[in-house]
């Protein structure tokens, strides 16, 4: 199953900036080789983080204004949005899922970590 959303134009504000949970936006273009390599990794992580982090793609060719607004200079770029703001970015394809997971974990406290803390009290 594919959990990836497409954040295009009018949906960007509602789906990303007004989201209740953190959102990872994969800024990509169809002609970009590394972007195509990143797609299955991001799709896999979208399933893993379902319910905790929303993940989706934004075509920079079709949404140049959004890419420019967030200073996306190279693709692929993953942007992590929380509370309507871009709080971190990961530029380039890091070669697999592990570095992306580490980046998400660093920026998004997961319920598992919070559940452990609650269970010990």
mmCIF file of C-alpha atoms in Angstrom:
data_model
loop_
_atom_site.group_PDB
_atom_site.id
_atom_site.type_symbol
_atom_site.label_atom_id
_atom_site.label_comp_id
_atom_site.label_asym_id
_atom_site.label_seq_id
_atom_site.Cartn_x
_atom_site.Cartn_y
_atom_site.Cartn_z
ATOM 1 C CA UNK A 1 0.000 0.000 0.000
ATOM 2 C CA UNK A 2 1.244 3.468 -0.832
ATOM 3 C CA UNK A 3 0.865 5.994 2.003
ATOM 4 C CA UNK A 4 2.487 8.824 0.057
ATOM 5 C CA UNK A 5 0.527 12.012 -0.380
ATOM 6 C CA UNK A 6 1.196 14.535 -3.101
ATOM 7 C CA UNK A 7 1.423 18.036 -1.669
ATOM 8 C CA UNK A 8 0.573 20.163 -4.654
ATOM 9 C CA UNK A 9 -0.283 23.849 -4.687
ATOM 10 C CA UNK A 10 -3.490 24.438 -2.718
ATOM 11 C CA UNK A 11 -3.151 21.267 -0.616
ATOM 12 C CA UNK A 12 0.286 22.292 0.678
ATOM 13 C CA UNK A 13 -1.018 24.689 3.307
ATOM 14 C CA UNK A 14 -3.745 22.371 4.615
ATOM 15 C CA UNK A 15 -1.747 19.112 4.439
ATOM 16 C CA UNK A 16 1.653 20.412 5.542
ATOM 17 C CA UNK A 17 1.450 23.769 7.301
ATOM 18 C CA UNK A 18 -1.774 23.059 9.222
ATOM 19 C CA UNK A 19 -1.071 19.381 9.950
ATOM 20 C CA UNK A 20 -1.428 18.212 13.548
ATOM 21 C CA UNK A 21 1.552 15.841 13.251
ATOM 22 C CA UNK A 22 5.037 16.406 11.804
ATOM 23 C CA UNK A 23 5.232 16.227 8.006
ATOM 24 C CA UNK A 24 8.187 15.124 5.866
ATOM 25 C CA UNK A 25 8.049 16.575 2.360
ATOM 26 C CA UNK A 26 10.124 14.901 -0.356
ATOM 27 C CA UNK A 27 10.957 17.719 -2.784
ATOM 28 C CA UNK A 28 11.573 15.914 -6.097
ATOM 29 C CA UNK A 29 11.340 16.077 -9.885
ATOM 30 C CA UNK A 30 10.571 13.258 -12.318
ATOM 31 C CA UNK A 31 13.816 13.814 -14.265
ATOM 32 C CA UNK A 32 16.013 13.529 -11.142
ATOM 33 C CA UNK A 33 17.789 10.141 -10.843
ATOM 34 C CA UNK A 34 18.576 10.332 -7.091
ATOM 35 C CA UNK A 35 14.947 11.370 -6.493
ATOM 36 C CA UNK A 36 13.778 8.156 -8.181
ATOM 37 C CA UNK A 37 16.165 6.150 -5.961
ATOM 38 C CA UNK A 38 14.782 7.876 -2.849
ATOM 39 C CA UNK A 39 11.095 7.260 -3.690
ATOM 40 C CA UNK A 40 10.840 3.581 -2.575
ATOM 41 C CA UNK A 41 12.759 4.390 0.633
ATOM 42 C CA UNK A 42 10.439 7.269 1.490
ATOM 43 C CA UNK A 43 7.386 5.122 0.625
ATOM 44 C CA UNK A 44 8.627 2.388 2.999
ATOM 45 C CA UNK A 45 9.192 4.941 5.782
ATOM 46 C CA UNK A 46 5.713 6.411 5.190
ATOM 47 C CA UNK A 47 4.294 3.008 6.138
ATOM 48 C CA UNK A 48 6.594 2.669 9.165
ATOM 49 C CA UNK A 49 5.732 6.115 10.499
ATOM 50 C CA UNK A 50 2.002 6.025 9.648
ATOM 51 C CA UNK A 51 0.074 7.741 12.426
ATOM 52 C CA UNK A 52 3.185 9.517 13.752
ATOM 53 C CA UNK A 53 4.645 11.399 10.790
ATOM 54 C CA UNK A 54 2.899 12.256 7.520
ATOM 55 C CA UNK A 55 5.122 11.772 4.486
ATOM 56 C CA UNK A 56 4.540 13.011 0.977
ATOM 57 C CA UNK A 57 6.079 14.296 -2.220
ATOM 58 C CA UNK A 58 6.154 17.714 -3.830
ATOM 59 C CA UNK A 59 7.100 18.095 -7.504
ATOM 60 C CA UNK A 60 9.404 21.140 -7.609
ATOM 61 C CA UNK A 61 8.760 21.668 -11.334
ATOM 62 C CA UNK A 62 5.006 21.980 -10.772
ATOM 63 C CA UNK A 63 5.400 23.897 -7.481
ATOM 64 C CA UNK A 64 8.405 26.167 -8.015
ATOM 65 C CA UNK A 65 6.946 28.881 -5.770
ATOM 66 C CA UNK A 66 6.832 26.507 -2.767
ATOM 67 C CA UNK A 67 10.347 25.181 -3.454
ATOM 68 C CA UNK A 68 11.672 28.756 -3.661
ATOM 69 C CA UNK A 69 9.798 29.827 -0.504
ATOM 70 C CA UNK A 70 11.582 27.096 1.484
ATOM 71 C CA UNK A 71 14.983 27.596 -0.146
ATOM 72 C CA UNK A 72 15.146 24.215 -1.857
ATOM 73 C CA UNK A 73 18.247 24.567 -4.048
ATOM 74 C CA UNK A 74 19.015 20.926 -4.852
ATOM 75 C CA UNK A 75 16.916 17.802 -5.085
ATOM 76 C CA UNK A 76 16.127 15.454 -3.629
ATOM 77 C CA UNK A 77 15.593 17.407 -0.417
ATOM 78 C CA UNK A 78 13.536 16.147 2.504
ATOM 79 C CA UNK A 79 11.961 18.934 4.525
ATOM 80 C CA UNK A 80 10.595 18.323 8.013
ATOM 81 C CA UNK A 81 7.707 20.609 8.896
ATOM 82 C CA UNK A 82 6.219 21.002 12.349
ATOM 83 C CA UNK A 83 3.667 23.592 13.516
ATOM 84 C CA UNK A 84 3.660 25.268 10.105
ATOM 85 C CA UNK A 85 7.424 25.772 9.920
ATOM 86 C CA UNK A 86 10.293 24.058 8.118
ATOM 87 C CA UNK A 87 12.425 22.937 11.072
ATOM 88 C CA UNK A 88 15.053 20.802 9.337
ATOM 89 C CA UNK A 89 16.115 19.501 5.948
ATOM 90 C CA UNK A 90 18.117 16.617 4.545
ATOM 91 C CA UNK A 91 19.646 17.348 1.136
ATOM 92 C CA UNK A 92 20.525 14.536 -1.268
ATOM 93 C CA UNK A 93 19.832 10.811 -1.200
ATOM 94 C CA UNK A 94 21.832 9.328 1.712
ATOM 95 C CA UNK A 95 21.930 5.850 0.133
ATOM 96 C CA UNK A 96 19.244 4.063 2.152
ATOM 97 C CA UNK A 97 16.582 4.200 4.851
ATOM 98 C CA UNK A 98 18.794 4.192 7.975
ATOM 99 C CA UNK A 99 20.159 7.778 7.701
ATOM 100 C CA UNK A 100 16.676 9.090 6.915
ATOM 101 C CA UNK A 101 15.189 7.224 9.896
ATOM 102 C CA UNK A 102 17.928 8.612 12.151
ATOM 103 C CA UNK A 103 17.171 12.129 10.866
ATOM 104 C CA UNK A 104 13.428 11.699 11.526
ATOM 105 C CA UNK A 105 14.043 10.217 15.010
ATOM 106 C CA UNK A 106 16.330 13.129 15.883
ATOM 107 C CA UNK A 107 13.657 15.648 14.915
ATOM 108 C CA UNK A 108 10.464 13.868 15.986
ATOM 109 C CA UNK A 109 10.169 12.434 19.491
ATOM 110 C CA UNK A 110 8.331 9.162 18.878
ATOM 111 C CA UNK A 111 5.507 7.770 20.981
ATOM 112 C CA UNK A 112 7.622 4.661 21.699
ATOM 113 C CA UNK A 113 10.173 6.797 23.536
ATOM 114 C CA UNK A 114 7.416 8.627 25.396
ATOM 115 C CA UNK A 115 5.588 5.351 26.215
ATOM 116 C CA UNK A 116 8.756 3.896 27.802
ATOM 117 C CA UNK A 117 9.123 6.995 29.976
ATOM 118 C CA UNK A 118 5.464 6.765 31.065
ATOM 119 C CA UNK A 119 5.666 3.008 31.730
ATOM 120 C CA UNK A 120 8.565 3.411 34.150
ATOM 121 C CA UNK A 121 6.678 5.952 36.333
#
